[in-house]
Structure formats: C-alpha cells, structure tokens
Coordinates of C-alpha atoms and ligand atoms in Angstrom, one line a residue:
X1 CA 13.7 -2.9 -37.7
X2 CA 16.0 -1.8 -34.9
X3 CA 18.0 -4.6 -33.3
X4 CA 16.6 -5.8 -30.0
X5 CA 18.7 -4.5 -27.1
X6 CA 21.2 -7.1 -25.9
X7 CA 20.5 -8.5 -22.4
X8 CA 23.7 -7.0 -21.0
X9 CA 22.7 -3.5 -22.2
X10 CA 20.9 -1.5 -19.5
X11 CA 18.1 1.0 -20.1
X12 CA 19.5 4.4 -19.3
X13 CA 17.6 7.1 -17.4
X14 CA 18.2 10.1 -15.2
X15 CA 16.2 8.9 -12.2
X16 CA 15.2 5.3 -11.4
X17 CA 12.1 5.4 -9.1
X18 CA 12.0 2.0 -7.3
X19 CA 8.4 1.4 -6.1
X20 CA 5.0 2.6 -7.5
X21 CA 3.3 3.4 -4.2
X22 CA 2.3 6.8 -3.0
X23 CA 6.0 7.9 -2.5
X24 CA 7.1 6.6 -6.0
X25 CA 4.3 8.2 -7.9
X26 CA 4.5 11.5 -6.0
X27 CA 8.3 11.6 -6.6
X28 CA 7.7 11.1 -10.4
X29 CA 5.1 13.9 -10.4
X30 CA 7.5 16.3 -8.5
X31 CA 10.2 15.5 -11.1
X32 CA 7.8 16.3 -13.9
X33 CA 6.8 19.5 -12.2
X34 CA 10.5 20.4 -12.1
X35 CA 10.8 19.6 -15.9
X36 CA 12.7 16.3 -15.3
X37 CA 10.8 13.8 -17.5
X38 CA 13.5 11.2 -18.0
X39 CA 12.7 8.7 -15.3
X40 CA 11.6 5.0 -15.0
X41 CA 9.3 3.7 -12.3
X42 CA 9.7 0.1 -11.3
X43 CA 7.5 -2.1 -9.2
X44 CA 7.3 -5.9 -8.7
X45 CA 3.5 -5.8 -8.3
X46 CA 1.1 -5.8 -11.3
X47 CA -0.7 -2.7 -10.1
X48 CA 0.1 0.9 -9.0
X49 CA -0.5 1.8 -5.3
X50 CA 1.6 -0.5 -3.2
X51 CA 0.1 -0.7 0.3
X52 CA -3.0 1.1 -1.0
X53 CA -4.5 -2.2 -2.2
X54 CA -8.0 -3.5 -2.7
X55 CA -9.7 -6.8 -3.5
X56 CA -13.1 -8.1 -4.4
X57 CA -15.1 -9.5 -1.5
X58 CA -18.6 -10.9 -0.9
X59 CA -21.6 -10.1 -3.1
X60 CA -23.9 -7.2 -3.6
X61 CA -27.6 -7.8 -4.2
X62 CA -27.0 -7.8 -7.9
X63 CA -24.4 -10.6 -7.5
X64 CA -21.3 -8.5 -8.3
X65 CA -18.6 -8.3 -5.6
X66 CA -17.8 -5.4 -3.3
X67 CA -14.4 -3.7 -3.4
X68 CA -12.8 -3.6 0.0
X69 CA -9.4 -2.2 1.1
X70 CA -6.8 -4.6 2.4
X71 CA -4.3 -1.8 3.2
X72 CA -4.8 1.9 3.8
X73 CA -8.5 2.7 4.4
X74 CA -8.8 6.1 6.0
X75 CA -7.8 9.6 5.1
X76 CA -6.4 10.5 8.6
X77 CA -6.6 14.2 9.5
X78 CA -8.5 16.3 6.9
X79 CA -8.2 20.0 7.3
X80 CA -10.1 23.1 8.4
X81 CA -11.7 26.0 6.4
X82 CA -8.9 28.3 5.4
X83 CA -6.4 26.2 7.4
X84 CA -3.8 23.7 6.3
X85 CA -5.0 20.6 4.6
X86 CA -3.7 17.0 4.4
X87 CA -2.6 16.5 0.8
X88 CA -4.2 13.1 0.8
X89 CA -7.5 14.8 1.6
X90 CA -7.0 17.3 -1.2
X91 CA -6.5 14.4 -3.6
X92 CA -9.4 12.4 -2.2
X93 CA -11.6 15.4 -3.0
X94 CA -10.0 16.0 -6.4
X95 CA -10.8 12.4 -7.5
X96 CA -14.2 12.3 -5.8
X97 CA -13.3 9.3 -3.6
X98 CA -16.4 8.2 -1.8
X99 CA -15.8 8.2 1.9
X100 CA -17.6 8.4 5.3
X101 CA -16.7 10.0 8.6
X102 CA -15.7 7.4 11.1
X103 CA -17.5 8.2 14.3
X104 CA -15.4 6.8 17.2
X105 CA -18.2 7.6 19.6
X106 CA -20.4 5.2 17.9
X107 CA -19.1 2.3 19.9
X108 CA -20.4 -0.5 22.1
X109 CA -18.3 -2.5 24.6
X110 CA -18.2 -6.3 25.1
X111 CA -16.4 -9.0 27.0
X112 CA -16.6 -12.8 27.0
X113 CA -20.0 -12.6 28.7
X114 CA -21.6 -10.3 26.1
X115 CA -22.4 -6.6 26.3
X116 CA -20.4 -5.0 29.2
X117 CA -20.4 -1.3 29.9
X118 CA -16.9 -0.2 30.5
X119 CA -17.1 2.9 28.4
X120 CA -16.3 5.3 31.3
X121 CA -12.7 4.1 31.1
X122 CA -12.3 6.1 27.8
X123 CA -12.5 9.3 30.0
X124 CA -9.7 8.0 32.3
X125 CA -7.6 7.2 29.3
X126 CA -8.3 10.7 27.8
X127 CA -7.2 12.3 31.0
X128 CA -3.9 10.4 31.2
X129 CA -3.2 11.1 27.5
X130 CA -3.6 14.9 28.1
X131 CA -1.0 14.7 30.9
X132 CA 1.3 12.6 28.7
X133 CA 1.0 15.2 25.9
X134 CA 2.3 17.9 28.3
X135 CA 5.2 15.7 29.4
X136 CA 6.1 15.1 25.8
X137 CA 6.3 18.9 25.4
X138 CA 8.8 19.1 28.2
X139 CA 11.0 16.4 26.7
X140 CA 11.0 18.3 23.4
X141 CA 11.7 21.7 24.7
X142 CA 14.2 20.8 27.4
X143 CA 16.0 18.1 25.5
X144 CA 15.2 15.5 28.1
X145 CA 15.6 11.8 27.7
X146 CA 12.8 10.1 25.8
X147 CA 11.0 7.0 27.1
X148 CA 8.4 4.4 26.2
X149 CA 4.7 5.2 25.8
X150 CA 4.1 2.6 28.6
X151 CA 6.3 4.5 31.0
X152 CA 4.6 7.8 30.0
X153 CA 1.1 6.4 30.5
X154 CA 2.1 5.0 33.9
X155 CA 3.6 8.3 35.1
X156 CA 0.4 10.0 33.9
X157 CA -1.6 7.6 36.2
X158 CA -2.9 5.1 33.6
X159 CA -2.0 1.6 34.7
X160 CA -4.3 -1.0 33.2
X161 CA -2.4 -4.0 34.5
X162 CA -4.6 -7.1 34.6
X163 CA -7.8 -5.2 34.1
X164 CA -8.8 -6.6 30.7
X165 CA -11.4 -3.9 30.1
X166 CA -8.8 -1.2 30.6
X167 CA -6.4 -3.2 28.4
X168 CA -9.0 -3.2 25.6
X169 CA -9.5 0.6 26.0
X170 CA -5.8 1.1 25.8
X171 CA -5.5 -1.1 22.7
X172 CA -8.2 0.9 21.0
X173 CA -6.4 4.1 22.0
X174 CA -2.9 3.1 21.2
X175 CA -2.1 -0.2 19.4
X176 CA -4.9 0.2 16.9
X177 CA -3.2 3.2 15.4
X178 CA 0.5 2.3 15.8
X179 CA 0.3 -1.5 15.5
X180 CA 2.6 -1.8 18.5
X181 CA 2.0 -2.0 22.3
X182 CA 2.9 1.0 24.4
X183 CA 6.0 -0.7 25.8
X184 CA 7.5 -0.9 22.3
X185 CA 6.5 2.6 21.2
X186 CA 8.7 5.7 21.5
X187 CA 6.9 8.3 23.6
X188 CA 7.9 11.7 22.2
X189 CA 7.6 10.8 18.5
X190 CA 4.4 8.9 19.2
X191 CA 2.8 12.0 20.6
X192 CA 4.2 14.4 18.0
X193 CA 3.2 12.0 15.2
X194 CA -0.4 12.1 16.4
X195 CA -0.4 15.9 16.9
X196 CA 1.1 16.8 13.6
X197 CA -1.7 14.9 11.7
X198 CA -4.7 15.4 13.9
X199 CA -4.0 18.8 15.4
X200 CA -2.5 20.5 12.4
X201 CA -5.3 19.4 10.1
X202 CA -8.3 18.0 12.0
X203 CA -9.1 15.1 14.2
X204 CA -11.4 13.5 11.6
X205 CA -10.7 10.1 10.0
X206 CA -12.7 9.4 6.9
X207 CA -13.1 5.8 5.7
X208 CA -12.8 5.3 2.0
X209 CA -15.5 3.0 0.5
X210 CA -14.9 4.0 -3.2
X211 CA -15.7 1.0 -5.5
X212 CA -12.8 2.0 -7.8
X213 CA -10.5 1.4 -4.9
X214 CA -8.6 3.9 -2.7
X215 CA -5.7 3.8 -5.1
X216 CA -7.8 5.6 -7.7
X217 CA -6.2 8.8 -6.5
X218 CA -2.7 7.5 -7.1
X219 CA -3.6 6.2 -10.6
X220 CA -5.3 9.6 -11.3
X221 CA -2.2 11.5 -10.4
X222 CA 0.0 9.2 -12.5
X223 CA -2.3 9.6 -15.5
X224 CA -1.6 13.3 -15.4
X225 CA 2.0 12.7 -16.5
X226 CA 2.2 9.1 -18.0
X227 CA 0.5 8.1 -21.2
X228 CA -1.1 4.7 -21.8
X229 CA 1.5 2.0 -22.0
X230 CA 4.2 4.6 -21.1
X231 CA 7.6 2.8 -21.2
X232 CA 8.5 4.8 -18.1
X233 CA 6.4 2.5 -16.0
X234 CA 7.7 -1.1 -15.5
X235 CA 5.3 -3.3 -13.5
X236 CA 5.9 -7.0 -12.7
X237 CA 9.6 -6.1 -12.4
X238 CA 11.5 -7.1 -9.2
X239 CA 14.6 -5.3 -8.1
X240 CA 17.2 -7.7 -7.0
X241 CA 20.3 -5.6 -6.5
X242 CA 21.3 -2.0 -6.4
X243 CA 24.9 -0.9 -7.1
X244 CA 25.4 2.8 -6.2
X245 CA 28.2 5.3 -5.9
X246 CA 28.9 9.1 -6.4
X247 CA 28.5 8.8 -10.2
X248 CA 25.3 6.9 -10.4
X249 CA 23.2 3.8 -9.7
X250 CA 22.8 0.5 -11.5
X251 CA 19.6 -1.4 -10.7
X252 CA 19.4 -5.1 -11.6
X253 CA 16.1 -7.1 -11.8
X254 CA 15.6 -10.8 -11.0
X255 CA 15.0 -11.4 -14.7
X256 CA 18.4 -10.1 -15.6
X257 CA 17.2 -6.8 -16.9
X258 CA 18.8 -3.6 -15.6
X259 CA 18.6 0.2 -15.5
X260 CA 21.6 2.6 -15.4
X261 CA 20.5 5.8 -13.7
X262 CA 22.1 9.1 -12.6
X263 CA 20.1 8.9 -9.4
X264 CA 17.8 6.3 -7.8
X265 CA 15.0 6.6 -5.2
X266 CA 14.3 3.5 -3.1
X267 CA 10.7 3.7 -1.8
X268 CA 10.6 0.1 -0.4
X269 CA 9.1 -0.3 3.1
X270 CA 11.3 -0.5 6.2
X271 CA 10.2 -4.2 6.3
X272 CA 11.7 -4.9 2.8
X273 CA 14.9 -3.1 3.8
X274 CA 15.2 -5.1 7.0
X275 CA 14.6 -8.4 5.3
X276 CA 17.6 -8.2 2.9
X277 CA 15.5 -8.9 -0.1
X278 CA 17.4 -6.4 -2.1
X279 CA 21.2 -6.5 -2.2
X280 CA 23.1 -3.2 -2.0
X281 CA 26.6 -2.9 -3.5
X282 CA 28.6 -1.8 -1.6
X283 CA 26.8 -2.8 1.6
X284 CA 25.0 0.3 3.0
X285 CA 27.1 2.2 5.5
X286 CA 26.9 1.5 9.2
X287 CA 25.0 4.7 10.1
X288 CA 22.3 3.8 7.5
X289 CA 22.0 0.1 8.6
X290 CA 21.8 1.0 12.2
X291 CA 18.8 3.3 11.5
X292 CA 17.1 0.7 9.3
X293 CA 17.5 -2.0 11.9
X294 CA 16.3 0.0 14.8
X295 CA 13.2 1.4 13.1
X296 CA 10.2 -0.9 13.4
X297 CA 7.6 -2.2 11.0
X298 CA 4.2 -3.0 12.4
X299 CA 1.5 -5.4 11.1
X300 CA -2.2 -4.5 11.0
X301 CA -4.6 -7.2 9.8
X302 CA -8.2 -6.8 8.8
X303 CA -10.3 -9.9 8.8
X304 CA -13.4 -9.6 6.7
X305 CA -16.8 -11.4 7.0
X306 CA -19.9 -11.2 5.0
X307 CA -22.9 -12.8 6.7
X308 CA -26.5 -13.4 5.4
X309 CA -27.8 -10.9 7.9
X310 CA -26.7 -8.0 10.1
X311 CA -27.0 -9.5 13.6
X312 CA -25.3 -6.6 15.2
X313 CA -26.8 -3.1 15.7
X314 CA -26.7 -1.6 12.1
X315 CA -26.5 1.9 13.5
X316 CA -23.3 1.3 15.5
X317 CA -19.9 1.6 13.8
X318 CA -17.7 -0.1 16.4
X319 CA -17.8 -3.0 18.7
X320 CA -14.9 -3.3 21.2
X321 CA -14.3 -6.7 22.6
X322 CA -12.2 -7.3 25.8
X323 CA -10.9 -10.9 25.9
X324 CA -10.6 -12.3 29.4
X325 CA -7.1 -13.6 28.9
X326 CA -5.3 -12.2 25.9
X327 CA -4.7 -8.5 25.2
X328 CA -5.5 -7.6 21.6
X329 CA -7.5 -10.8 20.8
X330 CA -9.9 -9.8 18.1
X331 CA -10.6 -6.5 19.8
X332 CA -12.1 -4.0 17.3
X333 CA -15.1 -5.1 15.1
X334 CA -16.1 -2.6 12.5
X335 CA -19.4 -2.7 10.7
X336 CA -19.6 -1.8 7.0
X337 CA -23.3 -2.6 6.9
X338 CA -24.6 0.7 8.3
X339 CA -25.5 4.0 6.7
X340 CA -22.7 5.7 4.7
X341 CA -20.7 2.5 4.3
X342 CA -21.8 -0.5 2.3
X343 CA -25.3 -0.2 3.6
X344 CA -27.1 -3.5 4.0
X345 CA -24.0 -5.5 3.0
X346 CA -23.9 -7.6 6.1
X347 CA -20.1 -7.1 6.1
X348 CA -18.2 -6.7 9.3
X349 CA -14.4 -6.9 9.9
X350 CA -12.2 -7.3 12.9
X351 CA -8.6 -5.8 13.2
X352 CA -5.7 -7.3 15.0
X353 CA -2.1 -6.0 15.1
X354 CA 1.4 -6.9 16.3
X355 CA 1.7 -10.4 17.9
X356 CA -1.9 -11.3 17.1
X357 CA -1.3 -10.4 13.4
X358 CA 1.9 -12.6 13.3
X359 CA 0.0 -15.4 14.9
X360 CA -3.1 -15.4 12.7
X361 CA -1.2 -14.6 9.5
X362 CA 0.6 -17.9 10.0
X363 CA -2.4 -20.0 10.5
X364 CA -4.9 -21.4 8.0
X365 CA -8.1 -19.4 7.2
X366 CA -10.3 -22.0 8.8
X367 CA -8.6 -21.7 12.2
X368 CA -8.9 -17.9 12.3
X369 CA -12.5 -18.1 11.1
X370 CA -13.4 -20.5 14.0
X371 CA -11.6 -18.3 16.6
X372 CA -13.5 -15.2 15.3
X373 CA -16.9 -17.0 15.3
X374 CA -16.3 -18.1 18.9
X375 CA -15.6 -14.4 19.9
X376 CA -18.8 -13.3 18.1
X377 CA -20.8 -15.9 19.9
X378 CA -19.4 -14.7 23.2
X379 CA -20.2 -11.1 22.3
X380 CA -23.8 -11.8 21.1
X381 CA -24.9 -14.7 23.2
X382 CA -28.6 -14.2 22.3
X383 CA -27.9 -14.5 18.5
X384 CA -27.6 -17.4 16.3
X385 CA -24.2 -16.7 14.6
X386 CA -24.2 -18.3 11.2
X387 CA -21.3 -19.4 9.0
X388 CA -20.1 -16.4 6.9
X389 CA -20.9 -16.4 3.2
X390 CA -17.4 -15.0 2.5
X391 CA -14.3 -14.6 4.6
X392 CA -10.9 -13.2 3.7
X393 CA -7.8 -11.6 5.2
X394 CA -4.3 -10.6 3.9
X395 CA -0.9 -11.7 5.2
X396 CA 1.0 -8.4 5.4
X397 CA 3.8 -9.7 7.7
X398 CA 5.0 -12.3 5.1
X399 CA 4.3 -10.3 1.9
X400 CA 7.8 -10.0 0.3
X401 CA 7.2 -6.6 -1.1
X402 CA 6.1 -5.1 2.2
X403 CA 6.9 -7.3 5.3
X404 CA 4.4 -5.6 7.4
X405 CA 1.9 -2.7 7.2
X406 CA 3.6 0.5 8.3
X407 CA 6.3 1.7 10.6
X408 CA 6.3 2.9 14.2
X409 CA 8.8 5.0 16.1
X410 CA 10.7 2.7 18.5
X411 CA 11.9 3.5 22.0
X412 CA 15.2 5.2 22.1
X413 CA 15.5 6.5 18.5
X414 CA 16.4 10.2 18.2
X415 CA 15.5 12.6 15.4
X416 CA 19.1 12.4 14.1
X417 CA 19.0 8.6 14.0
X418 CA 15.8 8.8 12.1
X419 CA 17.3 11.4 9.7
X420 CA 19.9 8.7 8.9
X421 CA 17.0 6.6 7.6
X422 CA 16.1 9.5 5.2
X423 CA 19.5 10.6 4.2
X424 CA 20.9 9.7 0.7
X425 CA 24.0 7.6 0.3
X426 CA 25.8 9.0 -2.7
X427 CA 23.3 9.0 -5.5
X428 CA 20.9 6.6 -3.8
X429 CA 17.9 8.3 -2.2
X430 CA 15.3 6.9 0.2
X431 CA 11.6 8.0 0.5
X432 CA 8.4 6.5 1.8
X433 CA 6.1 6.4 4.8
X434 CA 8.9 5.3 7.1
X435 CA 11.3 8.0 6.2
X436 CA 8.8 10.7 7.4
X437 CA 9.7 12.0 10.8
X438 CA 6.4 13.9 11.1
X439 CA 3.9 11.6 9.4
X440 CA 5.4 8.0 9.6
X441 CA 2.7 5.3 9.2
X442 CA 0.4 7.6 7.2
X443 CA -0.2 8.1 3.5
X444 CA 0.8 11.7 3.9
X445 CA 4.2 10.6 5.1
X446 CA 4.8 8.8 1.8
X447 CA 3.5 11.7 -0.1
X448 CA 5.7 14.4 1.5
X449 CA 8.8 12.3 1.4
X450 CA 8.4 11.3 -2.3
X451 CA 8.0 15.0 -3.2
X452 CA 10.9 16.1 -1.0
X453 CA 13.5 13.7 -2.4
X454 CA 12.4 14.3 -6.0
X455 CA 12.7 18.1 -5.6
X456 CA 16.2 17.7 -4.2
X457 CA 17.3 15.5 -7.2
X458 CA 15.7 17.9 -9.7
X459 CA 17.6 20.7 -8.0
X460 CA 20.9 18.8 -8.6
X461 CA 20.0 17.8 -12.1
X462 CA 18.8 21.3 -13.2
X463 CA 21.8 22.9 -11.7
X464 CA 22.3 25.9 -9.4
X465 CA 21.2 28.5 -12.0
X466 CA 17.6 27.1 -12.0
X467 CA 17.1 28.4 -8.5
X468 CA 14.9 25.5 -7.7
X469 CA 13.4 25.6 -4.3
X470 CA 13.6 22.2 -2.8
X471 CA 10.6 22.4 -0.5
X472 CA 7.5 24.3 -1.4
X473 CA 7.0 25.7 2.1
X474 CA 10.5 26.5 3.2
X475 CA 13.8 27.3 1.6
X476 CA 16.1 24.3 2.2
X477 CA 19.0 23.8 -0.2
X478 CA 18.6 21.3 -3.0
X479 CA 20.9 18.3 -2.9
X480 CA 22.3 15.9 -0.3
X481 CA 20.6 15.4 3.0
X482 CA 22.0 15.8 6.5
X483 CA 23.3 12.6 8.0
X484 CA 25.0 11.7 11.3
X485 CA 27.9 9.3 11.4
X486 CA 28.2 9.8 15.2
X487 CA 25.1 9.9 17.3
X488 CA 25.0 11.5 20.8
X489 CA 21.5 10.4 21.8
X490 CA 19.6 13.6 22.3
X491 CA 18.0 16.2 20.2
X492 CA 18.0 19.9 21.1
X493 CA 15.0 22.1 20.3
X494 CA 16.7 23.9 17.5
X495 CA 17.5 20.6 15.8
X496 CA 13.8 20.1 15.2
X497 CA 14.2 21.8 11.8
X498 CA 13.7 21.1 8.1
X499 CA 17.2 19.7 7.8
X500 CA 16.2 16.8 10.0
X501 CA 12.8 16.3 8.3
X502 CA 10.9 18.5 10.7
X503 CA 9.4 21.4 8.7
X504 CA 6.2 21.9 10.7
X505 CA 6.2 23.2 14.3
X506 CA 5.4 20.5 16.8
X507 CA 3.5 22.9 19.1
X508 CA 0.0 22.5 17.7
X509 CA -3.5 22.7 19.0
X510 CA -6.5 21.6 16.9
X511 CA -6.2 23.2 13.5
X512 CA -3.6 25.9 14.3
X513 CA -0.3 26.5 16.0
X514 CA -0.6 27.0 19.8
Ligands
FAD1 C1 -3.2 -2.7 6.5 C2 -2.8 -1.3 6.4 C3 -3.6 -0.3 6.8 C4 -3.2 1.1 6.7 N1 -4.1 2.1 7.0 C5 -3.8 3.4 6.7 C6 -4.8 4.4 6.8 O1 -5.9 4.1 7.1 N2 -4.4 5.6 6.5 C7 -3.2 6.0 6.1 O2 -2.9 7.2 5.9 N3 -2.2 5.0 6.0 C8 -2.5 3.7 6.2 N4 -1.6 2.8 6.0 C9 -0.2 3.2 5.6 C10 -0.1 3.5 4.1 O3 -0.7 2.5 3.3 C11 1.4 3.7 3.7 O4 1.9 4.7 4.5 C12 1.6 4.1 2.3 O5 0.8 3.4 1.4 C13 3.1 3.7 2.0 O6 3.5 4.2 0.7 P1 5.0 4.0 0.2 O7 5.0 4.6 -1.2 O8 5.9 4.6 1.2 O9 5.3 2.5 0.2 P2 4.6 1.3 -0.6 O10 3.1 1.5 -0.8 O11 5.0 0.0 0.1 O12 5.3 1.3 -2.0 C14 6.5 0.7 -2.2 C15 6.5 -0.2 -3.5 O13 7.7 -0.8 -3.7 C16 7.5 -2.1 -4.3 N5 8.6 -3.0 -4.0 C17 9.0 -3.5 -2.8 N6 10.1 -4.3 -3.0 C18 10.4 -4.3 -4.4 C19 11.4 -4.9 -5.2 N7 12.3 -5.7 -4.7 N8 11.3 -4.6 -6.5 C20 10.4 -3.8 -7.0 N9 9.4 -3.2 -6.3 C21 9.4 -3.5 -5.0 C22 6.2 -2.6 -3.6 O14 5.6 -3.5 -4.5 C23 5.4 -1.3 -3.4 O15 4.5 -1.1 -4.5 C24 -2.0 1.4 6.1 C25 -1.1 0.4 5.6 C26 -1.6 -0.9 5.7 C27 -0.7 -2.0 5.1

C-alpha cells in the first residue's frame, strides 16, 4: 500500500477554491469549462451552498417536517421573453425548483392598535423614489459627489421623521432589501444595484419553497463536474491561514492539513474578512484592507412560527407592522400558509434586520418569542394568539463562517475603492456576493464573480495561445485585475466599465436599456 502522506506534506493543486457557496461552485464550473480540472474546493461547513441554507421546521399533516430557508429565499429579478435573464433564474428552471411569485401588493398594514390603513404612504414613497432615481443618474453622468440614501430621500421630499407609519413604509421599501437604514446606505450604488437586477431582468421576486432546499441548484451544478466522493471537495475543513505571493499560495487548515496551489480564490464573506478569522501572510496590502473595512455586512433574520391554526388572512401574503416607538421592530410578517406556499401549514415568519437583528440574535429564543407574540396580539386584538407549535431563527451575525447575511454599499465608497475589494493580490483572488459592484447582496453577484475570477485564472494557466476570453459577454483581458493604490474619491462616467466590474450599462428601464 502507498505510504500515507506525512502531515507536513501539502496536497498540491493548480487552484484552491476556498468556500463552497455559489461563488466557489460557479468558479469550479468555469474552470472545468476552460479545461482546468485540477482544483480543490474547501469549506468548513458539512454541506455545499454556504448562505443558501435550509433547515427542517414544524410538521406537515403526515408528521414529517417542512424544509424552510434560513438564508437566501428569493430569485430576485427573473427575465423577460427574449430579453436577458438572471442566471439564478435560468438555474432555478433547469433544476425545477418549486417557487411562487411574491405579490408585494398583497399586503395589510397594522400598528399597535390593530389594523391601520396607511397604505397610501406607499404612493408617496414611490414618488420620492422616482425623483431619487433621476438624481442618481445625474451623479453618475456628471461625476458628482455621492451621498446617503437618507439625504437623497429627503431632497426628493420624503421625510418620515417621527411618523412611525411612514417609517414602517420606508423600512419595507429600503431596509428590508439592504439590511441597513437609509442613513448608512450609499445612494448611487443603492439605486444602480436595484436597477441592474430589477430593470435589466424583471421586477419579479419568486420565493423558493422547494423541499429539497434552494441549494439543490448549486449541488446540481456541482454534480455535473464532480463525481461521488470526489477528492476535489473537502468539507468540514476550516481554513486558518493563507500565505500568498507571486509564485503561489499555501493554505493551512485548523487541523494542520494544507494545500499548495498555484492560485487560490477566497470566497469568504466580507464579514469573515472583517473579523480576522483567517490570517493572511503577509498581511493584505493597505489598499485591500481599506476596502474590506469600509464595505459593510448586513444582517437579515427570519423568525419562524408554526401555529395550530392560521389566525391571519390566508389569502394575504404580507402583514406590515408599524411599532409606536421602535423603527424596524418586527415589521414584516410573511405568511407561508396561503396558496402557492406551504398551503395550510400555519407557518408565518417575521423579518428583522440591522440593529434589531443584532439585538434578537443575542437574546434567548424565549425572549424573542414573547416579544413576537406580544406584537401579534397587538396586530390581531380580536384573536386568541396561541403558543406556537414550533419556533426557530438563525444567528447570522455571530456565525463564524458568515458574520452577517450579505453586504451593502456604504456611504462614500467609490467604484474604484470597491474594485480594490475585487482585485487580486499576487496569486490570491477574491470572489463572492460582496465583490460584485453590480449585484452585491444577491445570489447573481456571487455567480458572476465566481465565474469571472475563474475565467481569468484559466486564462493565465492556459497561456496566451489559448485565446481564452475572460468574460463571456465582453472581451476583457485574462489575468490580473485593476487596482488603485491611490484613490481620488470620484468616478467619471467612462470609468463605469468592465475593468472596474461594471459590464452592464446602468441606464436601464424595465427589461431593456433606456
Ligand atoms: C438571511 C439571508 C437572506 C438572503 N436572501 C437572499 C435572497 O432572497 N435572494 C438572493 O439573491 N440572495 C439572498 N441572500 C444573499 C445570498 O445568500 C448570497 O449573496 C450568496 O449566497 C453568497 O454566496 P457566496 O458564495 O458569495 O458566499 P457564501 O455562501 O458565504 O460562501 C462562502 C463559503 O465559505 C465558507 N467559509 C467561510 N470561512 C471559511 C473558512 N475559514 N474556512 C473554510 N470555509 C470557510 C463558508 O462556510 C461558505 O460556505 C441572502 C442571504 C442571507 C444570509
């Protein structure tokens, strides 16, 4: 029998892919498509999918549990007939993922005294948002100074101040998607981020209810190039340190194992990078660290309940609650009991983000449950609200492999500074949801970035004779990415280009370029 490898002998490979989420698996697939099959995928979790994560919850009538999603749940922006399509939507269809259109007009509004009709405020918010969109266009074309979403809303005439109904509408409109309040969100890239997903493809959000779990599409793609027990997938393996340079990368695990690679792709979340969980040798350069530290990682927490009955209107999808004192206090309740979801399941969940996520993720289940039941009793004063049969919520902000849910573009970050988040340092590459300038926060961001980096690496490995095109849609050169050691704080129109991670025009109307 061959001698077992000594502990100080590292496994050798061409590309070490660190993380088995959407970015990692898409990167591996792009390498295979470019005939690079010598890679190793490493993840500290015991499953493939990363932030696309499900769990068992409650009981169906036959006694078996439901599968619910703790992380990503929607395909956001689908596509139009003959028009461009969100790659995640293409994959959802390929794997027949069961999903239902989220109807954001199917909503009832509440406050601490029960049903309260403040729905007309949606129109005021819509009107202000349209003005803000135009203002964002001027910033982009004229290279004007960016600002916060709060300032932009105010200039557009939307000032909720102490009106808690208006604050709830604003939360629904803004914080629910970005996991940050408007004062902490960058204006220009907040608007373009929304447009590039919902205007380029479509403004539909489809909620995945597939009982295999949303990550079935990631596993499906992986099974196209990995065999069963393929040694190129190492789960339950935590990366502790990464030594990099112009010649290659050495990755060391917490169990002492290691990989020696020609290139490595880090797909860890911005939260993981900010929390110094992984040591880089040498320390990452200043231009890289400044970008990592300025970018921000939001937290989005779904709190699930199964009751013994559906005491809310089973035909309504959303119930928006405006607390009298605290903005974002258990605001959006979402029924899974209605048609198209887990019909008759008596499951409902509430979402909190940002400061409320940090607060509830640090307290025991029982405290959160009691707070929620009090809110439900206020919303439905005529109903007897029973104790739930099941109750569960994740703690994204303290999860050491994520440290949050997804990223959000902060105030005062330019496209060049964000490009520094994407850029490789020697043979160390970065990809993931957060490195996407156009689709940060979304699954599609992780997908495009994983593919882009792998195509660049394949281009370098295969050599100039191969004539590998490093981006399917454009003709960027393979190889190292642009980076900026000196930042001047603004971005001219012509810098919104593929070199800075901006391949698609930002001037979009629904489904096509304006
Ligand atoms: C609650 C929540 C709701 C969301 N909702 C949506 C939605 O509805 N629609 C949508 O499009 N997007 C949504 N997202 C965002 C989406 O989930 C992410 O954009 C996407 O999954 C990120 O993929 P990724 O590959 O970049 O990162 P990840 O999925 O985080 O993959 C990185 C991997 O690296 C691994 N890792 C980290 N540290 C180490 C280490 N030291 N050693 C080894 N491995 C390590 C992790 O275990 C992880 O598997 C949501 C996310 C969350 C959390």
